[in-house]
Each structure stands twice: as C-alpha cells, then as structure tokens.
Amino acid sequence: MDLFEYHDGHLWCEAVPVRDLAARYGTPLYVYSAGTLAAHYHRMQQAFAELQPLICYSVKCCSNVHILRRLAALGSGFDVVSGGELYRALRAGADPAHVVFAGVGKTAREMREALEAGVGLLNVESASELEALAAVAAEVGVRAEAALRVIPEVDARTHAYTTTGTRANKFGLPFEQAAELVRAFAGSPHVHIRGLHLHIGSPVYDPQAYAVSIGRALELLDRLADAGLALDTLDIGGGYGAHYKGHESPAATDYAAAIVPLLRDRNLRVILEPGRSIAANAGVLVTRVLHTKETGCRRFVIVDAAMTELIRPALYSAYHFIWPVEAGERVPRDWTPAQPLDGLVTVDLVGPVCESGDFLAQDRPLPPLRPGDLVAVFTAGAYGMAMASQYNSRPRPAEVLVEQGAARLIRRRETYADLLRAEDDLDA
Ligand SMILES: *Cc1c(COP(=O)(O)O)cnc(C)c1O
C-alpha cells in the first residue's frame, strides 16, 4: 500500500523519520514517497500489460513538476485539463504525443497551445467545442487528433461532486450526439476523431462500473464501424480507488480483471488516466498540534494544517486515516471502530481557518494529543496540495520527496511576500 511505516515507535517515510522532516522543513508539510509512487505506477502498468495501454497520469491530482518528472522517467504519459497543466507536463519533460487534454471548457488559447505542442489527443465534450477546435486547427495548420467524451449513463456511486458519468453532470455527450458528430466530421481536414473517452467519476470502488460503461462504449464503436466509421482509440479514464481507511480499495489487478477481457481482442489503442490510485497513498500531510480545548459537548484538537492544505474532508466529507507521528508501537492501520482500542479520546481535529467546515476529522478516536505533538494525515498525496489555497492569507506549505534514502525539497514553503507577488508590482 505505501512505504509509510511505524518502527521504533514513530513514523518513517521509506528510510527517513518523519519527525526529522518536520523539524527540518517545518509544518504543515507534505511528504511524498517516490518508492510508493513508482510501485503504484508499475502495478497499474503490469495489471493492464496485456492491452499495452498508454498510461496518462492525471496531473490534476498531484501536479508538482518534480513528481511529474519522476513519472515521465517511468514512461508515463499525462492527462491534463488546462493550459497550466499542459505547461507543467511539458516542463516535466513529457512526450507531447503521450499527453491527452480533457475538460468541458477549453479556451481557444488552450487549444492552440495544445496543437502547437503536438498533444496526442484532445478529448472533446460538446459540438460547440469540436467546431471551435476545427477552427483553431485550421489557423494553426494541423489536423487535430480528437476523441469524444461520452456519457455512459453509469452512476459510479461516489460523492455527488465527483460522479461524472450521468446526464445530470456537465461532462460528455450522449451516445447519439457523439455518433452524429463522428458522421459529420468524417473526412474533416482539421479534426480527426480517433475514438471515445470515458471517465465515470472518482473514486470508483466497483470494477463493474467500468465494465458496464466500457461495454456501452464498445457497442457504439461497433455501430460506427458497421457504418464505415471505425475508430481506433478508447480512453477509459481514471477514478481507480485508493486506501483511505485500511485496505478498502480494489487492487489494480481487480480493475484489470473486469476490464481487460472486454478489450483484449478489440485491437484498440487503450488509454488509462489514473491519478488518485498512483499518488494518494504516496503522500502524507504532517501537521503539529497548536492547542486543545473542550467546549462541554466536544473536544477539539487545533492543528496547524487546515482546509487550505487539505480540503477533501470539508468538500467531500472525505475520511483520511490520521495518527500521531510518535505513536508508540500501537498503530492499527486497519483499525475500525468495531475494534475499540484502550485509551483513545474522541476529538474533532480542526485547522485555524475561520470556517466551521474547516476540519480534518470529526468524532475521531485518537490517542491523547498535546500541543507540540505531530500528527500524520495519510493518503493525502492526491487532491491534497493540488487543491491547496491561500485562503485566510495562509502561505501554502512545503513539499518534500523522499527518494533512495534522502529527502529533497520539491516546493519551498511560501512566504508572506509570495501572498502579494501578483499584486504589489502594480500601480493601481
Ligand atoms: C480527474 C480525472 C482523472 C483522474 O481521476 P482519479 O480519480 O484521480 O484517477 C482522469 N481523467 C479525467 C478526465 C479526470 O477529470
């Protein structure tokens, strides 16, 4: 699952004590394990090897350029959703032919940047966007390689804010409209529609949800082929799970078992866009207890990380396993409330931000915590730092990558001057 383990009564990231990193770089601090990142990438690659897929790591989940560089070196392509992410991927040394560009609202400028860079595939989500892409491609003087994102009508049964595969979401096109566009753009000199794109939500813990949506996409591909409009690419998106509580997520091999049999005889170019399943378990957020207090009905532990560092609990009611960095020997990573532990205190772990929604955990049994104690929030590598903000004028935290026994700073802690960087050189 990951290389964050307790030995000698405290937490280590690979061969480095997390408390040493907190002492050296301060808190709040994101700590990533390069070994875990690589292991998750390889597991995905091996599980789907029979299809020889193009794996396009989803940049939005953890977009630090040094992380992207490590993944590019492993051979990963990239799934980007903005011009900024494309810029990051290219700066990380990505092969543009192995970049796919998704998103419902690409601007003309972003389309131009993608086409000029030679991006391998633009995943298009509306007729309006396809027409705009054809116009930009004509200006640039290229034929854009495109896929159409379709709505598979699958409810991935994840949080309402992260389900994407139904007609009630803004993503994709109904099958009939997609078929109509493939017909209308056949032979277009400016857009070459190569395939279909699916992404049903995140995290999706039921491999069958993929099987159902891929089955529907294959039916459409068959109908198009019968009409002389064969496409050669199927991008099946991301959304594979991670371990937030214990070992609850299916493994890469479980997803592959549901998906590979559907695609093995299809002679399609298959693209995968995993994000969370690669990065989530490769990062922890380390925070220090500032204060504790009791209000008569609740006990609060106030820490120096907040929704500004990790918004998932506030935004999605997400659960993250949390445990003290110096915990003694007793660390039940697979512990559930059904197996009570002695000596725990039920607390709300909250940040300093002026919002009642600013919490990292509510009603959480934890060992007693005192000011100065370090706490690790696990499975914070995906949608953690990437969603961090400067709300309340809080400088964003530092990020450290542990690799081959050494820690490297991959993003310095922001300063107060950084808060004003885009404001104070203007004579407004
Ligand atoms: C966010 C996203 C992904 C990655 O989702 P994960 O849950 O991180 O795997 C893949 N593809 C698209 C189009 C996305 O928007």
Short mmCIF file of N, CA and C and ligand atoms in Angstrom, two decimals, residues 56 58 60-61 79 81 102-103 123 125 149 164 171 197-199 201-204 210 235 237-241 273-278 382-383, ligand 1:
data_model
loop_
_atom_site.label_atom_id
_atom_site.label_comp_id
_atom_site.label_asym_id
_atom_site.label_seq_id
_atom_site.Cartn_x
_atom_site.Cartn_y
_atom_site.Cartn_z
N CYS A 56 -1.75 7.58 -18.85
CA CYS A 56 -1.62 9.04 -18.77
C CYS A 56 -1.99 9.46 -17.36
N SER A 58 -2.97 11.46 -14.27
CA SER A 58 -3.83 12.64 -14.22
C SER A 58 -3.14 13.74 -13.40
N LYS A 60 -3.88 16.64 -12.48
CA LYS A 60 -4.59 17.47 -11.51
C LYS A 60 -4.53 16.93 -10.09
N CYS A 61 -4.28 15.63 -9.92
CA CYS A 61 -4.35 15.09 -8.55
C CYS A 61 -3.12 15.45 -7.72
N ASP A 79 -2.45 13.13 -18.41
CA ASP A 79 -3.80 13.62 -18.68
C ASP A 79 -3.87 15.03 -18.10
N VAL A 81 -5.91 18.96 -17.90
CA VAL A 81 -7.24 19.56 -18.04
C VAL A 81 -7.18 21.08 -18.16
N ALA A 102 -8.18 16.94 -21.53
CA ALA A 102 -9.62 16.79 -21.27
C ALA A 102 -10.19 18.10 -20.73
N GLY A 103 -11.47 18.12 -20.51
CA GLY A 103 -12.11 19.28 -19.87
C GLY A 103 -13.25 19.84 -20.70
N ASN A 123 -9.64 15.47 -25.83
CA ASN A 123 -10.92 14.85 -25.52
C ASN A 123 -11.99 15.94 -25.49
N GLU A 125 -15.90 17.56 -25.55
CA GLU A 125 -17.11 17.26 -24.77
C GLU A 125 -18.38 17.90 -25.30
N ARG A 149 -15.81 12.60 -25.58
CA ARG A 149 -16.18 12.06 -24.26
C ARG A 149 -17.67 11.78 -24.28
N THR A 164 -19.41 11.53 -12.50
CA THR A 164 -19.36 12.29 -13.76
C THR A 164 -20.03 11.57 -14.91
N PHE A 171 -20.42 16.69 -17.84
CA PHE A 171 -19.37 16.06 -18.64
C PHE A 171 -19.91 15.22 -19.79
N HIS A 197 -13.95 8.66 -25.27
CA HIS A 197 -13.36 8.87 -23.96
C HIS A 197 -14.43 8.68 -22.89
N LEU A 198 -14.06 7.97 -21.83
CA LEU A 198 -14.95 7.74 -20.69
C LEU A 198 -14.23 8.18 -19.42
N HIS A 199 -14.94 8.76 -18.51
CA HIS A 199 -14.39 8.93 -17.14
C HIS A 199 -15.61 9.05 -16.24
N GLY A 201 -16.05 8.96 -12.85
CA GLY A 201 -16.07 9.59 -11.53
C GLY A 201 -14.88 9.13 -10.74
N SER A 202 -14.89 9.45 -9.44
CA SER A 202 -13.69 9.17 -8.67
C SER A 202 -13.98 9.36 -7.18
N PRO A 203 -13.57 8.51 -6.28
CA PRO A 203 -13.03 7.19 -6.58
C PRO A 203 -14.15 6.18 -6.84
N VAL A 204 -13.91 5.21 -7.71
CA VAL A 204 -14.91 4.22 -8.08
C VAL A 204 -14.42 2.88 -7.55
N TYR A 210 -16.90 0.10 -14.42
CA TYR A 210 -16.08 0.28 -15.63
C TYR A 210 -16.54 -0.69 -16.72
N ASP A 235 -10.29 5.66 -24.63
CA ASP A 235 -9.69 6.21 -23.40
C ASP A 235 -10.67 5.93 -22.27
N GLY A 237 -10.32 6.48 -19.02
CA GLY A 237 -10.33 7.42 -17.91
C GLY A 237 -9.65 6.91 -16.65
N GLY A 238 -9.95 7.57 -15.54
CA GLY A 238 -9.33 7.23 -14.26
C GLY A 238 -10.39 6.90 -13.23
N GLY A 239 -10.11 7.22 -11.96
CA GLY A 239 -11.09 7.00 -10.91
C GLY A 239 -10.83 5.79 -10.05
N TYR A 240 -9.74 5.04 -10.33
CA TYR A 240 -9.43 3.84 -9.55
C TYR A 240 -9.15 4.25 -8.10
N GLY A 241 -9.53 3.40 -7.17
CA GLY A 241 -9.56 3.80 -5.76
C GLY A 241 -8.20 3.84 -5.09
N GLU A 273 -6.24 6.80 -17.46
CA GLU A 273 -5.90 8.10 -16.85
C GLU A 273 -5.93 8.02 -15.31
N PRO A 274 -5.13 7.17 -14.71
CA PRO A 274 -5.15 7.08 -13.24
C PRO A 274 -4.48 8.28 -12.58
N GLY A 275 -5.07 8.77 -11.51
CA GLY A 275 -4.44 9.84 -10.74
C GLY A 275 -4.31 9.38 -9.30
N ARG A 276 -5.45 9.40 -8.62
CA ARG A 276 -5.52 9.04 -7.20
C ARG A 276 -4.86 7.70 -6.90
N SER A 277 -5.11 6.69 -7.74
CA SER A 277 -4.60 5.35 -7.42
C SER A 277 -3.07 5.33 -7.45
N ILE A 278 -2.46 6.29 -8.11
CA ILE A 278 -0.99 6.36 -8.14
C ILE A 278 -0.46 7.24 -7.02
N ALA A 382 -2.99 12.69 -3.19
CA ALA A 382 -3.81 13.10 -4.34
C ALA A 382 -4.89 14.08 -3.87
N TYR A 383 -5.10 15.13 -4.64
CA TYR A 383 -6.10 16.16 -4.32
C TYR A 383 -5.82 16.77 -2.94
C1 LIG B 1 -9.76 13.74 -12.58
C2 LIG B 1 -9.70 12.94 -13.82
C3 LIG B 1 -8.96 11.76 -13.88
C4 LIG B 1 -8.26 11.17 -12.67
O1 LIG B 1 -9.12 10.71 -11.70
P1 LIG B 1 -8.50 9.89 -10.46
O2 LIG B 1 -9.63 9.60 -9.58
O3 LIG B 1 -7.52 10.78 -9.80
O4 LIG B 1 -7.88 8.66 -11.01
C5 LIG B 1 -8.88 11.09 -15.09
N1 LIG B 1 -9.49 11.58 -16.19
C6 LIG B 1 -10.21 12.71 -16.18
C7 LIG B 1 -10.85 13.18 -17.43
C8 LIG B 1 -10.34 13.43 -15.00
O5 LIG B 1 -11.07 14.55 -14.98
#
